Structures are given as C-alpha cells and as structure tokens.
Amino acid sequence: MAADRPGSRAWWIWGAAVVAYLAAVFHRGSLGVAGPTALERFDVGPAALSAFTVLQVGIYAAMQIPTGLLVDRFGSRKVITAAVLLLGTGQVLFAVAATYPMGLLARAVLGTGDALMWVSILRLVATHFSPRRYALVATISSGLGALGGVAATFPLAAALRSMGWTATFLLVGALTLGYAAITGAVVRDRAMSVPVGDRGAAALLGQVTAAWSVPGTRLAFWVHFATLFASGALTLLWGFPYLVAGLGVPAATASVLLSVLIVGQVVGGPVVGALIGSRPQCRMWIVVGYLATNALSWSVLLAWPGGRPPLGVIGVAFLVFALGGPVSAVAFALVRDFNPVQQVGTATGVANAGGHTATALGVLSVGVVLELASGLPAGQAYRVAMLVLVAMLLFAAHRTLVWWRRARAVVFDAAARGDEVPVVLRRHRWDLTPAREPARV
C-alpha cells in the first residue's frame, strides 16, 4: 500500500491547483449577489441579466472538449495558469464595465478562464495520484472548490456594500492575476513518454472521436449530464425565484435553502469520493440510486397538494439535488478507468461537457416555459416549468442505462480475453452478450 501513497510534492502541486479552482468557482458565482446592482449599473431588465448566466454556462460547455485537447497537448500547469490570467482579466474588465456589451465581454472572458480549470485539475489528479485514490481526490477537489461558491455569497455581498462595485471587483481581479505567479511556480506536470504526433485539425478531430468511441467515455458523458444539471440550474439562476415565487418561501429562508446546494457538495464530496474509490464496483449503482431519488424528490415537490410543501420537505429535496455534484464525479472515475492516460484530458472534456450542456439547456428551457406560462399564477407557472427538468432527467437516465450495459459488455469481453479490467463485475441477466450487443449510436 505504501507505493499507493502520493508524496508531499504531489499534495503541494494539487493544493496550489485547487486554490485556483476555488477562485474559478468564486468568479463563476460572483454575479449572484451582484445581480440587483448589475440591473442598475447596466440599466437592463431581468431577461438581459440572465444572458450573463446563459453566456457563461454556454461558453463553459462549448470549451470542454477544446480544453481537453489543450491539456493533453500543453499539460495542466500551462492551462491552469492561462485560466487564472483569464479569470483575473475578466473580473477586472467587469469592474470597469459601464455598458451592457462591455459587461457581456467581461463575463465571456471570465467564462473562458473558468472553462479551462476543472479538466486541468482532473488530469493533474490522474497523473499524480493512483487510480484507487483518483475518485477521492477528485471529489475532495470539487468539494473544496465549492467553498468558492460560499465566498461568492455573504462575503462578496458585504464587500460590495462597503467598498462598492468597482473597488470590489478590481481587488478580486488583481488578487487572481497575482495568483498566476504561484500556479506557474508550484504546479508541475508529471512527465509522460507520449509521442506528440500530428497536431493538425484532422488529428485533433480524430483524438476527440477516439475518446467518444470508448463506451466508458460515452457512459461518463451521460452520467455527468444526468446528475449535475438540477443543482446547476437552481444554483445559477432559478433556485431563488422558484423557492420564493413558486413555493412561497420567504426570501430570507430561500437564501438559507440555496446554501444547502453548496454545503451539500462540500460535505458530500469526500463521502461519495471515498465510497466510489474504495468500492468501484458500486459506483454505477450509486448513480442509479441517486437518479431514482432525484426523480422522487421532484415528484414530491411538484405533486404536493396545494403546491406548497413544508420547509423540511423542500430542504431534503434540495439536499438531494446538491448531492448531484459529488455523484457526478463517478463520470471522471469512469474516464480514468476506460481511457489511456494520454487521452484522459480529451475524454474528461467530453464527459464534463455533459453536465454543463444540460445546465445551459435547463436554464434556457425553464426560462422559455416560464415566458409561455406567464398567464398562469406564479406557483402553477413554476410547476410547469420545472417539469422540463424532470423530462431532461428521465431522458438522461435512459441514456445512462443504455451505455452502462454497453460499457459493462466491454469489461466482460476484456476479462474473457484475459486482459486487465478496471473493475471486476458480476454478470446479471440484463447484461448484454456479444451476440446481442447492438451497434453503437
């Protein structure tokens, strides 16, 4: 077991990178408490303000596969340092932005920096820590990063009240830019003897295609899609209005309930990570159990008589949604197990695009349905709009089950050939056999 233990240098490298990721999560959520001030500063309405969130999440999702390619080509150190520089630059631009287009540009720059971060962290973990420790360290990284979301609530709100818009965002932007010197000096990639090869467009497309063709990568994409988007859509935009206008929760109480989405990730991350790291054969059962519990939680909230569940019921449901973040780490464990290390960055980008694409679709779809249902009472309108998230959950759960069977079939075939397999599985009656395995789609 001693050989499995990472040295102190690996932990120092990881720690410096995780602080950068915490900063990225802080910048991602910084518009939340600044929203009312942004309405006045840019002289726009709520619909235009929501464009900041949709733009940022859309850029994040679109950048995941390019980020994977960049990390596999240049390594985590350079990409993380570039991400920190973009985050700081974006926040400085946001501090001085006085017009709506300038504000959009600033959030686009910030969103690009944010998009480069998580895949880089995961590849760093994959190369510095053993496969057995990978899931635990990845979920701890996610949980610590969620503390950036906490810093973007009460502390940021206090700073905005005391220092004002420009001074606050200039300060955090300058501190972030300064931290790039630390990531450049401390973060190090592990040397790997991987041939560089052709880096033309055709070769890069082939690299993405190769990652996507692995059933484990495809399974990881749908696991991430299915588990992450509910907490993402609620945290980034719709949680507070749904609680207040849809469920009749007082504003102060709604803020506390929203914090459950963050605290649940911080606490749940290490617990889920330890479980899936020590019992990898159980990780997909954890995903399936979570998806069923998620669907049950939505059913209770949306079908409650009168549309006003007790606060305890709402709190439990939001805690379930919060655990989607930790459970989504199963996707990255699957990527690590099913892909060669030189392809991990690209495959991680593919998988990570799943949850953030789903979040962007969820945020946009709920807004469209609310617009169409504007003639209904607020409670009914939100009940109809949230059905969009339920429909997305059911669709993603179906695709997850399809690719789970196909990924299991690959493991069984490899074991039958005598190859080393990432997890020893027990065959069930519902498993595919080679004769019954359908063509990949």
Coordinates of C-alpha atoms in Angstrom, one line a residue:
M1 CA 0.0 0.0 0.0
A2 CA 2.9 2.4 0.6
A3 CA 3.5 2.6 -3.1
D4 CA 0.0 3.8 -3.5
R5 CA 0.6 6.8 -1.2
P6 CA 1.4 10.1 -3.1
G7 CA 4.3 12.1 -1.8
S8 CA 4.1 15.5 -0.2
R9 CA 5.1 17.1 -3.5
A10 CA 2.0 15.8 -5.2
W11 CA -0.2 17.2 -2.5
W12 CA 1.5 20.7 -2.7
I13 CA 1.0 20.7 -6.5
W14 CA -2.6 19.6 -6.1
G15 CA -3.2 22.2 -3.3
A16 CA -2.0 25.1 -5.5
A17 CA -4.2 24.0 -8.3
V18 CA -7.3 23.6 -6.1
V19 CA -6.9 27.1 -4.8
A20 CA -7.0 28.3 -8.4
Y21 CA -10.2 26.1 -8.9
L22 CA -11.8 27.7 -5.8
A23 CA -11.1 31.1 -7.3
A24 CA -12.8 30.0 -10.5
V25 CA -15.9 28.9 -8.7
F26 CA -15.9 32.2 -6.8
H27 CA -15.8 34.2 -10.0
R28 CA -18.4 31.9 -11.6
G29 CA -20.9 32.7 -8.9
S30 CA -19.9 36.3 -8.3
L31 CA -22.9 37.7 -10.3
G32 CA -25.4 36.1 -7.9
V33 CA -25.3 38.6 -5.1
A34 CA -24.3 41.4 -7.5
G35 CA -27.4 40.9 -9.7
P36 CA -29.5 43.7 -8.2
T37 CA -26.6 46.1 -8.5
A38 CA -25.9 44.9 -12.1
L39 CA -29.5 45.7 -13.1
E40 CA -28.9 49.4 -12.1
R41 CA -25.4 49.6 -13.4
F42 CA -26.1 48.3 -16.9
D43 CA -29.7 49.7 -17.0
V44 CA -31.2 46.3 -18.1
G45 CA -34.1 44.1 -17.2
P46 CA -34.1 40.5 -15.7
A47 CA -34.1 38.9 -19.2
A48 CA -31.0 40.7 -20.3
L49 CA -29.4 40.0 -16.9
S50 CA -30.0 36.2 -17.4
A51 CA -28.0 36.4 -20.6
F52 CA -24.9 36.8 -18.5
T53 CA -25.5 33.4 -17.0
V54 CA -26.5 31.7 -20.2
L55 CA -23.5 33.1 -22.0
Q56 CA -21.1 32.0 -19.3
V57 CA -22.5 28.5 -19.0
G58 CA -22.7 28.1 -22.7
I59 CA -19.0 29.1 -23.1
Y60 CA -18.1 26.7 -20.3
A61 CA -19.9 23.8 -22.0
A62 CA -18.6 24.6 -25.5
M63 CA -15.0 24.8 -24.2
Q64 CA -14.8 21.4 -22.5
I65 CA -13.6 19.4 -25.5
P66 CA -11.1 22.1 -26.7
T67 CA -9.9 22.3 -23.1
G68 CA -9.3 18.5 -23.0
L69 CA -7.2 18.8 -26.2
L70 CA -5.3 21.7 -24.8
V71 CA -4.5 19.9 -21.6
D72 CA -3.4 16.8 -23.4
R73 CA -1.1 18.9 -25.6
F74 CA 0.3 21.5 -23.2
G75 CA -0.2 20.0 -19.7
S76 CA -2.2 21.2 -16.7
R77 CA 0.4 23.7 -15.5
K78 CA 0.2 26.0 -18.5
V79 CA -3.6 25.7 -19.0
I80 CA -4.3 26.4 -15.3
T81 CA -2.0 29.4 -15.3
A82 CA -3.7 30.7 -18.5
A83 CA -7.1 30.1 -16.8
V84 CA -6.1 32.2 -13.8
L85 CA -4.9 35.0 -16.0
L86 CA -8.2 35.0 -17.9
L87 CA -10.3 34.9 -14.7
G88 CA -8.4 37.9 -13.3
T89 CA -8.6 39.8 -16.6
G90 CA -12.4 39.1 -16.9
Q91 CA -13.1 40.3 -13.4
V92 CA -11.0 43.5 -13.9
L93 CA -13.0 44.2 -17.1
F94 CA -16.2 43.6 -15.2
A95 CA -15.2 46.0 -12.5
V96 CA -14.7 48.9 -15.0
A97 CA -17.5 47.9 -17.4
A98 CA -20.1 50.7 -17.7
T99 CA -22.2 49.3 -20.6
Y100 CA -24.1 46.1 -21.2
P101 CA -21.9 44.9 -24.1
M102 CA -18.8 45.5 -22.1
G103 CA -20.3 43.5 -19.3
L104 CA -21.0 40.6 -21.6
L105 CA -17.5 40.7 -23.0
A106 CA -16.1 40.6 -19.4
R107 CA -18.2 37.6 -18.5
A108 CA -17.2 35.8 -21.7
V109 CA -13.5 36.3 -20.8
L110 CA -14.2 35.1 -17.3
G111 CA -16.3 32.1 -18.5
T112 CA -13.4 31.1 -20.8
G113 CA -11.0 31.0 -17.9
D114 CA -13.5 29.1 -15.8
A115 CA -14.0 26.6 -18.6
L116 CA -10.2 25.8 -18.7
M117 CA -9.9 24.9 -15.0
W118 CA -11.7 21.7 -14.0
V119 CA -10.5 19.4 -16.7
S120 CA -7.0 20.6 -16.0
I121 CA -7.4 19.8 -12.3
L122 CA -8.7 16.3 -13.1
R123 CA -5.8 15.5 -15.4
L124 CA -3.4 16.7 -12.8
V125 CA -5.0 14.3 -10.3
A126 CA -5.0 11.5 -12.8
T127 CA -1.2 11.8 -13.3
H128 CA -0.1 12.4 -9.7
F129 CA -2.4 10.0 -7.8
S130 CA -3.1 6.3 -8.2
P131 CA -6.4 5.1 -9.8
R132 CA -7.5 3.9 -6.4
R133 CA -7.2 7.4 -4.9
Y134 CA -8.4 9.3 -8.0
A135 CA -12.1 9.4 -7.2
L136 CA -11.5 10.5 -3.6
V137 CA -9.0 13.3 -4.5
A138 CA -11.3 14.4 -7.4
T139 CA -14.4 14.7 -5.2
I140 CA -12.4 16.5 -2.4
S141 CA -11.2 18.9 -5.1
S142 CA -14.8 19.5 -6.1
G143 CA -15.9 20.0 -2.5
L144 CA -13.1 22.5 -1.7
G145 CA -13.9 24.3 -5.0
A146 CA -17.5 24.7 -3.8
L147 CA -16.2 26.8 -1.0
G148 CA -15.6 29.4 -3.7
G149 CA -19.4 29.5 -4.1
V150 CA -19.7 30.2 -0.4
A151 CA -17.3 33.1 -0.7
A152 CA -19.4 34.5 -3.5
T153 CA -22.4 34.9 -1.3
F154 CA -22.2 36.6 2.1
P155 CA -18.5 37.8 2.0
L156 CA -18.9 39.2 -1.5
A157 CA -22.2 40.9 -0.6
A158 CA -20.5 42.5 2.4
A159 CA -17.6 43.7 0.3
L160 CA -20.0 45.2 -2.3
R161 CA -21.8 47.1 0.4
S162 CA -18.7 48.5 2.0
M163 CA -16.4 49.0 -1.0
G164 CA -18.7 49.4 -4.0
W165 CA -18.8 47.6 -7.4
T166 CA -15.5 48.9 -9.0
A167 CA -13.3 48.6 -5.9
T168 CA -14.5 45.1 -5.0
F169 CA -14.2 43.5 -8.4
L170 CA -10.9 45.3 -9.1
L171 CA -9.5 43.8 -5.9
V172 CA -10.5 40.3 -6.5
G173 CA -9.4 40.5 -10.1
A174 CA -6.0 41.8 -9.1
L175 CA -5.5 39.1 -6.5
T176 CA -6.4 36.5 -9.1
L177 CA -4.0 37.8 -11.6
G178 CA -1.3 37.7 -8.9
Y179 CA -2.0 34.1 -8.1
A180 CA -0.9 33.1 -11.7
A181 CA 2.7 33.5 -10.5
I182 CA 2.0 30.8 -7.8
T183 CA 0.4 28.3 -10.2
G184 CA 3.3 28.9 -12.7
A185 CA 5.9 28.3 -10.0
V186 CA 4.3 25.4 -8.0
V187 CA 2.1 23.4 -10.3
R188 CA 4.0 20.7 -12.2
D189 CA 3.0 18.1 -14.8
R190 CA 4.2 14.6 -14.5
A191 CA 6.4 13.6 -17.4
M192 CA 4.9 11.0 -19.7
S193 CA 6.5 9.4 -22.7
V194 CA 3.7 10.2 -25.1
P195 CA 4.5 10.9 -28.8
V196 CA 3.4 14.4 -30.0
G197 CA 2.4 13.2 -33.4
D198 CA 0.4 15.3 -35.9
R199 CA -1.5 18.2 -34.3
G200 CA -3.5 19.3 -37.4
A201 CA -7.3 19.7 -37.4
A202 CA -7.8 16.2 -38.7
A203 CA -5.6 14.7 -35.9
L204 CA -7.4 16.6 -33.2
L205 CA -10.8 15.6 -34.5
G206 CA -9.5 12.0 -34.5
Q207 CA -8.5 12.4 -30.9
V208 CA -11.9 13.5 -29.9
T209 CA -13.5 10.8 -32.0
A210 CA -11.3 8.2 -30.4
A211 CA -12.3 9.4 -26.9
W212 CA -16.0 9.5 -27.8
S213 CA -15.9 6.0 -29.3
V214 CA -15.0 4.5 -25.9
P215 CA -18.2 3.2 -24.3
G216 CA -16.9 4.2 -20.9
T217 CA -16.5 7.8 -22.1
R218 CA -20.0 7.8 -23.5
L219 CA -21.3 6.4 -20.2
A220 CA -19.4 9.1 -18.4
F221 CA -21.0 11.9 -20.6
W222 CA -24.5 10.7 -19.7
V223 CA -23.7 10.2 -16.0
H224 CA -22.5 13.8 -15.8
F225 CA -25.4 15.1 -17.9
A226 CA -28.0 13.3 -15.7
T227 CA -26.5 14.1 -12.2
L228 CA -25.3 17.7 -12.4
F229 CA -27.9 19.9 -14.2
A230 CA -30.6 20.1 -11.5
S231 CA -28.3 21.7 -8.9
G232 CA -26.6 23.8 -11.6
A233 CA -29.8 25.3 -12.9
L234 CA -31.1 26.0 -9.4
T235 CA -27.8 27.5 -8.1
L236 CA -27.0 29.7 -11.1
L237 CA -30.4 31.2 -11.8
W238 CA -33.8 29.6 -11.0
G239 CA -33.4 28.3 -7.4
F240 CA -34.3 31.6 -5.6
P241 CA -37.2 32.6 -7.8
Y242 CA -38.6 29.1 -7.7
L243 CA -38.5 29.0 -3.9
V244 CA -40.0 32.5 -3.5
A245 CA -42.5 32.8 -6.3
G246 CA -43.1 29.1 -7.0
L247 CA -43.2 27.6 -3.5
G248 CA -44.0 30.7 -1.4
V249 CA -40.8 30.5 0.7
P250 CA -39.8 33.8 2.4
A251 CA -36.8 35.4 0.8
A252 CA -34.5 35.0 3.9
T253 CA -35.4 31.4 4.2
A254 CA -34.9 30.8 0.5
S255 CA -31.3 32.1 0.8
V256 CA -30.6 29.5 3.5
L257 CA -32.1 26.7 1.4
L258 CA -30.0 27.8 -1.6
S259 CA -26.9 27.4 0.7
V260 CA -27.9 23.8 1.1
L261 CA -26.9 23.3 -2.5
I262 CA -23.4 24.4 -1.8
V263 CA -22.9 22.8 1.7
G264 CA -24.2 19.5 0.4
Q265 CA -21.5 19.5 -2.2
V266 CA -18.8 20.4 0.3
V267 CA -19.8 17.7 2.8
G268 CA -21.0 15.1 0.3
G269 CA -18.0 15.2 -2.0
P270 CA -15.4 13.5 0.3
V271 CA -18.0 10.9 1.5
V272 CA -19.1 9.9 -2.1
G273 CA -15.5 10.0 -3.2
A274 CA -14.3 7.7 -0.5
L275 CA -17.1 5.3 -1.3
I276 CA -16.6 5.1 -5.0
G277 CA -12.8 5.0 -4.6
S278 CA -12.9 2.0 -2.2
R279 CA -15.8 0.2 -3.9
P280 CA -15.6 1.0 -7.6
Q281 CA -18.0 -1.9 -8.4
C282 CA -20.7 0.0 -6.6
R283 CA -20.3 3.4 -8.3
M284 CA -22.9 2.9 -11.1
W285 CA -25.4 1.6 -8.5
I286 CA -24.8 4.8 -6.6
V287 CA -25.6 6.8 -9.8
V288 CA -28.8 4.8 -10.5
G289 CA -29.9 5.1 -6.9
Y290 CA -29.3 8.9 -7.0
L291 CA -31.2 9.3 -10.2
A292 CA -34.2 7.5 -8.7
T293 CA -34.0 9.6 -5.5
N294 CA -33.7 12.8 -7.6
A295 CA -36.9 11.8 -9.6
L296 CA -38.7 11.0 -6.4
S297 CA -37.8 14.4 -4.9
W298 CA -39.1 16.3 -7.9
S299 CA -42.3 14.2 -7.8
V300 CA -42.9 15.2 -4.2
L301 CA -42.2 18.9 -4.8
L302 CA -44.4 19.2 -7.9
A303 CA -47.2 16.9 -6.8
W304 CA -47.6 18.2 -3.3
P305 CA -51.3 19.2 -2.6
G306 CA -51.7 22.9 -2.9
G307 CA -48.2 23.3 -4.3
R308 CA -46.7 24.4 -1.0
P309 CA -44.6 21.6 0.6
P310 CA -43.4 22.1 4.2
L311 CA -39.9 23.6 4.6
G312 CA -38.5 20.3 5.8
V313 CA -39.6 18.5 2.6
I314 CA -38.1 21.3 0.5
G315 CA -34.8 21.2 2.4
V316 CA -34.5 17.4 2.0
A317 CA -35.2 17.7 -1.8
F318 CA -32.6 20.5 -2.2
L319 CA -30.1 18.4 -0.3
V320 CA -30.7 15.5 -2.8
F321 CA -30.2 17.9 -5.6
A322 CA -26.9 19.1 -4.0
L323 CA -25.5 15.6 -4.0
G324 CA -25.7 15.5 -7.7
G325 CA -22.3 17.3 -7.8
P326 CA -20.5 14.7 -5.8
V327 CA -22.2 11.8 -7.6
S328 CA -21.2 13.4 -11.0
A329 CA -17.6 12.6 -10.0
V330 CA -18.4 9.0 -11.0
A331 CA -18.1 10.2 -14.6
F332 CA -14.5 11.2 -14.1
A333 CA -13.6 7.9 -12.5
L334 CA -15.1 6.1 -15.5
V335 CA -13.0 8.3 -17.8
R336 CA -9.8 7.5 -15.8
D337 CA -10.5 3.7 -15.9
F338 CA -11.6 3.4 -19.6
N339 CA -9.1 5.7 -21.3
P340 CA -5.3 5.6 -21.8
V341 CA -3.6 8.4 -19.7
Q342 CA -2.6 10.4 -22.8
Q343 CA -6.3 10.6 -23.7
V344 CA -7.7 11.4 -20.3
G345 CA -7.8 15.1 -20.8
T346 CA -9.8 14.9 -24.0
A347 CA -12.1 12.3 -22.6
T348 CA -12.6 14.3 -19.4
G349 CA -13.5 17.3 -21.5
V350 CA -16.1 15.2 -23.4
A351 CA -17.6 14.0 -20.1
N352 CA -17.5 17.3 -18.4
A353 CA -19.4 18.9 -21.3
G354 CA -22.4 16.7 -20.5
G355 CA -23.5 18.3 -17.2
H356 CA -22.8 21.8 -18.3
T357 CA -24.5 21.4 -21.6
A358 CA -27.5 20.1 -19.6
T359 CA -27.3 23.0 -17.2
A360 CA -27.4 25.5 -20.1
L361 CA -30.3 23.7 -21.7
G362 CA -32.1 23.6 -18.3
V363 CA -31.6 27.3 -17.5
L364 CA -32.8 28.3 -21.0
S365 CA -35.7 25.9 -21.2
V366 CA -37.1 26.8 -17.8
G367 CA -37.0 30.5 -18.9
V368 CA -38.8 29.8 -22.1
V369 CA -41.5 27.8 -20.4
L370 CA -42.0 30.5 -17.8
E371 CA -42.4 33.0 -20.6
L372 CA -45.0 30.9 -22.3
A373 CA -46.8 30.3 -19.0
S374 CA -46.8 33.9 -17.9
G375 CA -50.6 34.0 -17.8
L376 CA -50.8 31.4 -15.1
P377 CA -50.4 32.1 -11.4
A378 CA -46.7 32.1 -10.3
G379 CA -47.0 28.8 -8.4
Q380 CA -48.5 26.9 -11.4
A381 CA -46.1 28.5 -13.9
Y382 CA -43.1 27.3 -12.0
R383 CA -44.6 23.9 -11.5
V384 CA -45.0 23.6 -15.3
A385 CA -41.5 25.0 -15.9
M386 CA -39.8 22.6 -13.5
L387 CA -41.3 19.7 -15.4
V388 CA -38.8 20.5 -18.1
L389 CA -36.0 19.5 -15.7
V390 CA -37.9 16.2 -14.9
A391 CA -38.2 15.4 -18.6
M392 CA -34.5 16.0 -19.0
L393 CA -33.7 13.8 -16.0
L394 CA -35.8 10.9 -17.4
F395 CA -34.2 11.2 -20.9
A396 CA -30.7 11.3 -19.4
A397 CA -31.4 8.4 -17.1
H398 CA -32.4 6.3 -20.1
R399 CA -29.2 7.1 -22.0
T400 CA -27.2 6.3 -18.9
L401 CA -28.7 2.9 -18.5
V402 CA -28.1 2.1 -22.3
W403 CA -24.4 3.0 -22.1
W404 CA -24.0 1.3 -18.7
R405 CA -24.9 -2.0 -20.3
R406 CA -22.6 -1.4 -23.3
A407 CA -19.7 -0.4 -21.0
R408 CA -20.2 -3.5 -18.9
A409 CA -20.2 -5.6 -22.0
V410 CA -16.7 -4.2 -22.9
V411 CA -15.4 -5.1 -19.5
F412 CA -16.8 -8.7 -19.7
D413 CA -15.2 -9.2 -23.2
A414 CA -11.9 -7.9 -21.9
A415 CA -12.0 -10.2 -18.9
A416 CA -12.8 -13.1 -21.1
R417 CA -9.7 -12.4 -23.2
G418 CA -7.6 -12.3 -20.1
D419 CA -7.0 -8.5 -20.3
E420 CA -6.7 -6.4 -17.2
V421 CA -10.0 -4.7 -16.4
P422 CA -10.6 -1.6 -14.3
V423 CA -13.4 -3.2 -12.2
V424 CA -14.3 -6.8 -11.7
L425 CA -18.0 -7.1 -12.4
R426 CA -20.6 -9.7 -11.7
R427 CA -22.8 -10.6 -14.6
H428 CA -26.5 -10.2 -14.4
R429 CA -29.3 -11.5 -16.5
W430 CA -29.9 -8.0 -18.0
D431 CA -26.3 -7.7 -19.2
L432 CA -25.6 -7.7 -22.9
T433 CA -23.9 -10.7 -24.5
P434 CA -21.6 -10.4 -27.5
A435 CA -24.3 -11.8 -29.8
R436 CA -27.0 -9.3 -28.6
E437 CA -24.8 -6.2 -28.3
P438 CA -26.3 -3.5 -30.6
A439 CA -24.4 -1.2 -32.9
R440 CA -23.0 1.9 -31.2
V441 CA -25.0 5.1 -31.7

